[in-house]
PDB file of C-alpha atoms in Angstrom:
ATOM      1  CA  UNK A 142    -227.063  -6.076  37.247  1.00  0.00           C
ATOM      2  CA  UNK A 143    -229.995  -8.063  38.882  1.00  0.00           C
ATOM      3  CA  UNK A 144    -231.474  -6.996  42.076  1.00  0.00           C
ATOM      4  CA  UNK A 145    -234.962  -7.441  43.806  1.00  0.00           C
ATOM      5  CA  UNK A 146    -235.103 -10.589  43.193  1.00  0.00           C
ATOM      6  CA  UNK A 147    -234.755 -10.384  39.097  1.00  0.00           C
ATOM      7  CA  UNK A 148    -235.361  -7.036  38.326  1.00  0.00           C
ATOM      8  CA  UNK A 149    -232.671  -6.247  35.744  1.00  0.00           C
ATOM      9  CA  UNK A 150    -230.553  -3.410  34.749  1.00  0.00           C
ATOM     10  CA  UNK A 151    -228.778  -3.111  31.850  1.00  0.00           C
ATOM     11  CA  UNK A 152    -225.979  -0.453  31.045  1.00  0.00           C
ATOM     12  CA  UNK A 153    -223.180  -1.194  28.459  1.00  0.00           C
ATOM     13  CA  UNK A 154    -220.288   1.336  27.303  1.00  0.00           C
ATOM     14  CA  UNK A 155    -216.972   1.980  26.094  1.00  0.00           C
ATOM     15  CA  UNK A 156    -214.350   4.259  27.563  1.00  0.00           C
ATOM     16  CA  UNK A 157    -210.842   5.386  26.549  1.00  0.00           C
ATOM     17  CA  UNK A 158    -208.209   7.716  27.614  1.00  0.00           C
ATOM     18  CA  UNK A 159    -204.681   9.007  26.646  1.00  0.00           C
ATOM     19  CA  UNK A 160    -201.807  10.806  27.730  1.00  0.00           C
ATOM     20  CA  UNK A 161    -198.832  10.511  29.958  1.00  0.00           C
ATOM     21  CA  UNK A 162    -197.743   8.577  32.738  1.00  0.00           C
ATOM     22  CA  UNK A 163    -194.718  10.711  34.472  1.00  0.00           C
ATOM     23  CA  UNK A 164    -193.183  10.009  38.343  1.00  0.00           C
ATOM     24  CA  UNK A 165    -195.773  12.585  39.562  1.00  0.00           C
ATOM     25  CA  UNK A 166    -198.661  10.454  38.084  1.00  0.00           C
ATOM     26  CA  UNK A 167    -200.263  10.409  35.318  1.00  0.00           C
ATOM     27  CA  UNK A 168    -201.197  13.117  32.774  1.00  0.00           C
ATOM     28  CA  UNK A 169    -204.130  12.618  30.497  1.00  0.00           C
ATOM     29  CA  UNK A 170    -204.749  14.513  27.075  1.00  0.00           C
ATOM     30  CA  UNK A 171    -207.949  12.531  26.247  1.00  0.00           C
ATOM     31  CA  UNK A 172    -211.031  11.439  27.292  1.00  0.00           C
ATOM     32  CA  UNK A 173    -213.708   9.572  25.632  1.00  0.00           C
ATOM     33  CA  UNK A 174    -217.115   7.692  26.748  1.00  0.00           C
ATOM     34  CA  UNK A 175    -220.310   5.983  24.735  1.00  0.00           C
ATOM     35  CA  UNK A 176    -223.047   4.712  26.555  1.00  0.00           C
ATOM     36  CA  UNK A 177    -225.902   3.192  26.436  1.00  0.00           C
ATOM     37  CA  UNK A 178    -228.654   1.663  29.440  1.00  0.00           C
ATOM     38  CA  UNK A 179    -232.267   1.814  30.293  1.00  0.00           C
ATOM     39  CA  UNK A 180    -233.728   4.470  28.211  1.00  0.00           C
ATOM     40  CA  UNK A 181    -231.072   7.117  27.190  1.00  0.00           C
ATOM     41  CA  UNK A 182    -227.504   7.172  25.893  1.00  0.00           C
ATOM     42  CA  UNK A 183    -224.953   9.372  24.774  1.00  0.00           C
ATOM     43  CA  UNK A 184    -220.896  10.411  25.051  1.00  0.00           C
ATOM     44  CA  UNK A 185    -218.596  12.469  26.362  1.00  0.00           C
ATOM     45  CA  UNK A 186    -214.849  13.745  25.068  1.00  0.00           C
ATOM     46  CA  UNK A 187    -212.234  15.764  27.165  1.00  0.00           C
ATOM     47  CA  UNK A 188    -209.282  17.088  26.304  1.00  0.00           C
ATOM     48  CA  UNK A 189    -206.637  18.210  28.530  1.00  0.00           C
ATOM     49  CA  UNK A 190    -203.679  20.273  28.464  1.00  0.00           C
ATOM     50  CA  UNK A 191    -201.287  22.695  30.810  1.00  0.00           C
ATOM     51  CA  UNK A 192    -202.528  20.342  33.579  1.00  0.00           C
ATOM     52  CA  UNK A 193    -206.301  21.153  33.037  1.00  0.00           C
ATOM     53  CA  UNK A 194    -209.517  20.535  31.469  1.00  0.00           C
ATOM     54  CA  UNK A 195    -209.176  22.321  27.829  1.00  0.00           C
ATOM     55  CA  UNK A 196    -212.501  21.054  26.436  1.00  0.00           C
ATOM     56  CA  UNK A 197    -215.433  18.891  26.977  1.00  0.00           C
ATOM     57  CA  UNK A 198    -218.481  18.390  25.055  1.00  0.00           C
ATOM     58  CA  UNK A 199    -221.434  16.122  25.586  1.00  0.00           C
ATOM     59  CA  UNK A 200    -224.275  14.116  23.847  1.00  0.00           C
ATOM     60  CA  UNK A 201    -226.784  14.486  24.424  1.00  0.00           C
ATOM     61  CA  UNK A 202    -226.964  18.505  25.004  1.00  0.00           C
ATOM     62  CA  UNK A 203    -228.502  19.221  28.502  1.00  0.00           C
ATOM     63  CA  UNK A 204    -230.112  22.250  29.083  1.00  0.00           C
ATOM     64  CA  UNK A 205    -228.825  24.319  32.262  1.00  0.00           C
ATOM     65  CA  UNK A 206    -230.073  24.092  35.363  1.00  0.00           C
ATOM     66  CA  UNK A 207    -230.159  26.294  38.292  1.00  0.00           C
ATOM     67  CA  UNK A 208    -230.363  23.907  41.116  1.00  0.00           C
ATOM     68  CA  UNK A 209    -227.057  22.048  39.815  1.00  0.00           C
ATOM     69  CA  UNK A 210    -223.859  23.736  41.854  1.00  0.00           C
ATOM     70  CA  UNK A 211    -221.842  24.754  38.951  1.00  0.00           C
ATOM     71  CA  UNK A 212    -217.974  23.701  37.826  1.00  0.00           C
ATOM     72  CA  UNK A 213    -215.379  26.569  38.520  1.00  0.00           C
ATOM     73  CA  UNK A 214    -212.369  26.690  36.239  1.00  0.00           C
ATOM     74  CA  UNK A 215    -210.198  26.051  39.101  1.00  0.00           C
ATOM     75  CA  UNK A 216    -211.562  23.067  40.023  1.00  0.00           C
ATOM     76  CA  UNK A 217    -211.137  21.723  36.495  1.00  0.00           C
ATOM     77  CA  UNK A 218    -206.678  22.066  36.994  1.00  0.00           C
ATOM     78  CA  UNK A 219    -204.884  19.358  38.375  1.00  0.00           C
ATOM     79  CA  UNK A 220    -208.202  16.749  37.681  1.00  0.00           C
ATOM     80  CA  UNK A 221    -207.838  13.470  36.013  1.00  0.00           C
ATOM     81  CA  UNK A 222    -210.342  11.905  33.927  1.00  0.00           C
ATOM     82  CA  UNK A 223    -211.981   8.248  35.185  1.00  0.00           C
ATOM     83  CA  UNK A 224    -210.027   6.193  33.613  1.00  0.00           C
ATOM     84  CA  UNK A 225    -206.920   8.038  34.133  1.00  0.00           C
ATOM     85  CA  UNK A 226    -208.025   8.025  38.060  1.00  0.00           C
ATOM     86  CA  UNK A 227    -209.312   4.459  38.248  1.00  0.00           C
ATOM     87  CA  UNK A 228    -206.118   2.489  36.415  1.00  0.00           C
ATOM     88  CA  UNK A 229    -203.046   5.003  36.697  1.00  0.00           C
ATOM     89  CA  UNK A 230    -203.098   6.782  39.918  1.00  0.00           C
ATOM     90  CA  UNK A 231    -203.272   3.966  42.107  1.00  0.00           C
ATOM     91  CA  UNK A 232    -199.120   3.702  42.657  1.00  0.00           C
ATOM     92  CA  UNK A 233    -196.811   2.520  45.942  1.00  0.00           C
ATOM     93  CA  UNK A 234    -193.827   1.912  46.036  1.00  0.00           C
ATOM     94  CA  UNK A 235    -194.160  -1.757  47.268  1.00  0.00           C
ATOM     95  CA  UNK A 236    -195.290  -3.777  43.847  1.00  0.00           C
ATOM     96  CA  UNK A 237    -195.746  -6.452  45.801  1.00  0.00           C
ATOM     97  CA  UNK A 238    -198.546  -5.422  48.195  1.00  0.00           C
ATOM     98  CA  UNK A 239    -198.729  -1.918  50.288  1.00  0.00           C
ATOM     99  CA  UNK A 240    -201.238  -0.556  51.913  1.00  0.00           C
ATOM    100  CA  UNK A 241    -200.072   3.030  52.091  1.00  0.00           C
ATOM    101  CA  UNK A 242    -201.232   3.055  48.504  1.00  0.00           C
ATOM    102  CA  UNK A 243    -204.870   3.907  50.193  1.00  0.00           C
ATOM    103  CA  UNK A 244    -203.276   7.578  51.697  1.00  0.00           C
ATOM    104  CA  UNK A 245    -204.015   9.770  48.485  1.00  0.00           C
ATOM    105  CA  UNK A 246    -206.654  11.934  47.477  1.00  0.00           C
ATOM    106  CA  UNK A 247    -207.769  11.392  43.967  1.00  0.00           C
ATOM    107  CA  UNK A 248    -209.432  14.816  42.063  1.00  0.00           C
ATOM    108  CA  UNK A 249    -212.100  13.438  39.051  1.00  0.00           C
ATOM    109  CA  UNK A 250    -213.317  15.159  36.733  1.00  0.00           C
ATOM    110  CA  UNK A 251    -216.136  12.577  34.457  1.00  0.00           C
ATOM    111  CA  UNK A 252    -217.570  15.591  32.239  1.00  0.00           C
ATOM    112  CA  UNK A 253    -219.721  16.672  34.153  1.00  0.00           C
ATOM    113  CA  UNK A 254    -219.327  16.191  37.548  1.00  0.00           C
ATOM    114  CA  UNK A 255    -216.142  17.311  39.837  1.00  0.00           C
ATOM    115  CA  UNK A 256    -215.513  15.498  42.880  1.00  0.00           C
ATOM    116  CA  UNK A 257    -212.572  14.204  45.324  1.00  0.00           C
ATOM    117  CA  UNK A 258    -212.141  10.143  46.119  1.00  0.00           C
ATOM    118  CA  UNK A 259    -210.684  10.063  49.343  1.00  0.00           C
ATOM    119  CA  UNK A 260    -208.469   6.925  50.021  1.00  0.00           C
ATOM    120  CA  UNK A 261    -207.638   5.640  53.369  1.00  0.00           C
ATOM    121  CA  UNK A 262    -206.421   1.951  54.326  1.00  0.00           C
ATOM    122  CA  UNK A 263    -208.974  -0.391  55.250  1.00  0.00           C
ATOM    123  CA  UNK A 264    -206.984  -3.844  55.035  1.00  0.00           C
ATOM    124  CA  UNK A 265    -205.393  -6.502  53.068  1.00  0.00           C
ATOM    125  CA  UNK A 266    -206.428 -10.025  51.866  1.00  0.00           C
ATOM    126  CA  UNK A 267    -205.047 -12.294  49.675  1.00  0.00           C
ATOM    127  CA  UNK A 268    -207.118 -12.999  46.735  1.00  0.00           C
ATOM    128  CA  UNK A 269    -207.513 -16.620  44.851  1.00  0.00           C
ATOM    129  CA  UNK A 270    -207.641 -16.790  41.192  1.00  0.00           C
ATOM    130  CA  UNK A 271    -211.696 -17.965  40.528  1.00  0.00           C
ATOM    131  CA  UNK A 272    -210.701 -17.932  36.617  1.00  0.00           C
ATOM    132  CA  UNK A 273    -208.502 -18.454  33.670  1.00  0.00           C
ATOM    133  CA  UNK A 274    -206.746 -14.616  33.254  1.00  0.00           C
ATOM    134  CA  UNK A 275    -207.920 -13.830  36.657  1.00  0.00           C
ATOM    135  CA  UNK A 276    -205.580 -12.025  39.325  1.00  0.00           C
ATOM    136  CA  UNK A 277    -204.074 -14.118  42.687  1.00  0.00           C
ATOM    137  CA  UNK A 278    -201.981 -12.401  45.368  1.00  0.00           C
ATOM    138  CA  UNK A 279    -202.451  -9.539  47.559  1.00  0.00           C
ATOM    139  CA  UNK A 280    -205.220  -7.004  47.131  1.00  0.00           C
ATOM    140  CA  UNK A 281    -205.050  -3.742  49.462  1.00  0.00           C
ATOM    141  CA  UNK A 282    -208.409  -2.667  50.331  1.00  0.00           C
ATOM    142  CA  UNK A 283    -209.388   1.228  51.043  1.00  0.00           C
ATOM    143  CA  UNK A 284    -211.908   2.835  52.180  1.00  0.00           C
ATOM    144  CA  UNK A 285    -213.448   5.609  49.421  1.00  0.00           C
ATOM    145  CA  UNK A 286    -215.323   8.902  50.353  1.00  0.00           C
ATOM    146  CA  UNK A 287    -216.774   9.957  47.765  1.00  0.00           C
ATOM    147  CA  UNK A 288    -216.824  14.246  47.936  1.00  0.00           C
ATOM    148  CA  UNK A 289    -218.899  16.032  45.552  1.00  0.00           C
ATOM    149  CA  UNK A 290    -217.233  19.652  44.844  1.00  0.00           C
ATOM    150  CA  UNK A 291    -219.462  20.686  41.410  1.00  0.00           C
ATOM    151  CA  UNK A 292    -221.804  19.176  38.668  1.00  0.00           C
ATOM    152  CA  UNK A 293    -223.879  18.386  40.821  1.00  0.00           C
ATOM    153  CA  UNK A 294    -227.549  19.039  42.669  1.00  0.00           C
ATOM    154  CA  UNK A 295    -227.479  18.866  46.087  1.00  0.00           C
ATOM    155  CA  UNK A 296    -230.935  17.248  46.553  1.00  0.00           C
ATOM    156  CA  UNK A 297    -229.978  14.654  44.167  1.00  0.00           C
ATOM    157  CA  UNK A 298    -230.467  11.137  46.464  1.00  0.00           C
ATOM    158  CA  UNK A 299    -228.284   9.007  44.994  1.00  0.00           C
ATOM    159  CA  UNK A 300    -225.407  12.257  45.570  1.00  0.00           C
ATOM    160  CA  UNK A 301    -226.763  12.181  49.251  1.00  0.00           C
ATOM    161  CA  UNK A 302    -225.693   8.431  49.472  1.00  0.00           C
ATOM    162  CA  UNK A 303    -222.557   8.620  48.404  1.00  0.00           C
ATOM    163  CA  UNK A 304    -221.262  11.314  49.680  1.00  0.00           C
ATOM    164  CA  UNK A 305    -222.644  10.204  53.526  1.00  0.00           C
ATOM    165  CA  UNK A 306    -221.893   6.753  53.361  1.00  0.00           C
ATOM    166  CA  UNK A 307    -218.423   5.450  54.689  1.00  0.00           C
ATOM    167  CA  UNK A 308    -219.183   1.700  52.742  1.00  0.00           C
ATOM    168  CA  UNK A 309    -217.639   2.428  49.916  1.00  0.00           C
ATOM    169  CA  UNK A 310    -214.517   0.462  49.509  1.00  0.00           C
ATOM    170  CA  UNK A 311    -212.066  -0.414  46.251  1.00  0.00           C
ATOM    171  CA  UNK A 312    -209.656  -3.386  46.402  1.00  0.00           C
ATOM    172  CA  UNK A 313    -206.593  -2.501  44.588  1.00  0.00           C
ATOM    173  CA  UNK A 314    -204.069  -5.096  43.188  1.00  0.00           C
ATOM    174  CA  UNK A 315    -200.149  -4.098  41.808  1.00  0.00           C
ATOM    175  CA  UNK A 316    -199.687  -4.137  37.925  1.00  0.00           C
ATOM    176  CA  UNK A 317    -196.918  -6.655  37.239  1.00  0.00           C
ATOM    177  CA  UNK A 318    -193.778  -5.131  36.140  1.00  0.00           C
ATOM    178  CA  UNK A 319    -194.776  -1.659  37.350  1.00  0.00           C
ATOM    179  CA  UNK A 320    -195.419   0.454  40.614  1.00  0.00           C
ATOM    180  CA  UNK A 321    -198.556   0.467  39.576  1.00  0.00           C
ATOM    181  CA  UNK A 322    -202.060  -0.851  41.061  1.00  0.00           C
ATOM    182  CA  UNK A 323    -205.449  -1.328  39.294  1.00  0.00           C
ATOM    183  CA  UNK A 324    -208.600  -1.741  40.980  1.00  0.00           C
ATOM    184  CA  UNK A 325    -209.568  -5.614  41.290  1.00  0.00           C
ATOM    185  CA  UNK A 326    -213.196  -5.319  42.933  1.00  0.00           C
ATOM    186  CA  UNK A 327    -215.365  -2.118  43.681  1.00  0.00           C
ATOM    187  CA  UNK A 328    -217.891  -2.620  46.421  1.00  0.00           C
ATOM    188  CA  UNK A 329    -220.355   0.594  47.136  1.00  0.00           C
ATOM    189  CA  UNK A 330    -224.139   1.286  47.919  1.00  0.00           C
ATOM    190  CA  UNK A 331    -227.183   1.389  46.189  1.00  0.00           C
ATOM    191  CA  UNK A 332    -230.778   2.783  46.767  1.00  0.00           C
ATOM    192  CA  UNK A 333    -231.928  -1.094  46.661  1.00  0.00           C
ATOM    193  CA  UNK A 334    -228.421  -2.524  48.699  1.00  0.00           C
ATOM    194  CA  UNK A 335    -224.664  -2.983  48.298  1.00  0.00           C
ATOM    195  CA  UNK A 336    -223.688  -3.369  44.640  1.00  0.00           C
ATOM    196  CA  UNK A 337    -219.906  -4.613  43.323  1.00  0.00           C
ATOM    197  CA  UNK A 338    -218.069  -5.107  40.197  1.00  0.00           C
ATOM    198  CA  UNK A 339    -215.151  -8.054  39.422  1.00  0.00           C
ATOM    199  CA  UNK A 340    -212.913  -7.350  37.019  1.00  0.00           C
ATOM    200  CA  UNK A 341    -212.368 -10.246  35.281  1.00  0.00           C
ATOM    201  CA  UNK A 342    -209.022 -11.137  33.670  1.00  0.00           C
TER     202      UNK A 342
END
């Protein structure tokens, strides 16, 4: 990412989760994350089973802290992991465009932090392939609120953005051959202005 006019940020990563996809949505067993950016890295692994969070562990080890509103074991049933939330649960019954696929609620849980993405229609655009692999068609856009339920410290800033702001928006775009949709383009704000991410292909 470059913003203010070249500073640079740099944050690479690899992600991958498994499980089931059943007509209820799906239902992960694994989670895993490596990361590295700026000065620190480290990974997380979930496991999941009965319909909850059955382990997690964390590199590197943080010590606990006080001020950070802590994760009940109810809020860890029911929760998907981000990848699970961000490619799966996005489903209507319309494969060709619908926007009621932005009335759900989606619970995350990321390893450390619990919290709610609330989905509500925005609109829908048709989007024009810029690239060889990339997507054309309809895209229905939502409107995300991000709600922060545990994890997390309540004076934290960039948790005070997020979970005031109503700018957050994800374009979502139907899986061929499935009911499925897949987020195309991710559009939310930053400390230093409105950031976004493509996919690509």
């Amino acid at each position: 990412f470059s913003v203010l006019e070249g500073l640079l940020f740099d944050w690479r990563g690899s992600t991958a989760s498994a499980g089931n996809l059943t007509s209820a949505g799906p239902e992960p067993a694994m989670y895993a994350l490596n990361y590295s950016g700026s000065d620190e890295s480290g990974q997380v692994r979930m496991t999941f089973g009965g319909g909850a969070v059955t382990q997690v562990s964390t590199l590197p080890v943080k010590r606990p802290n006080p001020h950070v509103i802590p994760v009940t074991k109810e809020q860890l049933e029911g929760v998907l992991d981000p990848m699970s939330a961000a490619f799966l649960y996005a489903h209507a019954d319309n494969p060709n465009g619908d926007l009621k696929v932005c009335n759900q609620t989606i619970p995350v849980f990321d390893g450390e932090q619990r919290f709610d993405l609330v989905l509500t229609p925005k609109r829908a655009v048709r989007v024009t392939k810029e690239a060889a692999g990339g997507y054309s068609g309809f895209a229905a856009i939502c409107r995300v609120k991000f709600i922060p339920l545990g994890g997390y410290r309540p004076d934290n800033p960039g948790i005070k953005l997020m979970s005031q702001t109503n700018d957050i928006e994800v374009w979502l775009v139907p899986l061929p051959g499935t009911t499925m949709y897949v987020p195309y383009r991710i559009v939310l704000p930053t400390m230093v202005g409105y950031g976004s991410a493509v996919a690509t292909s």
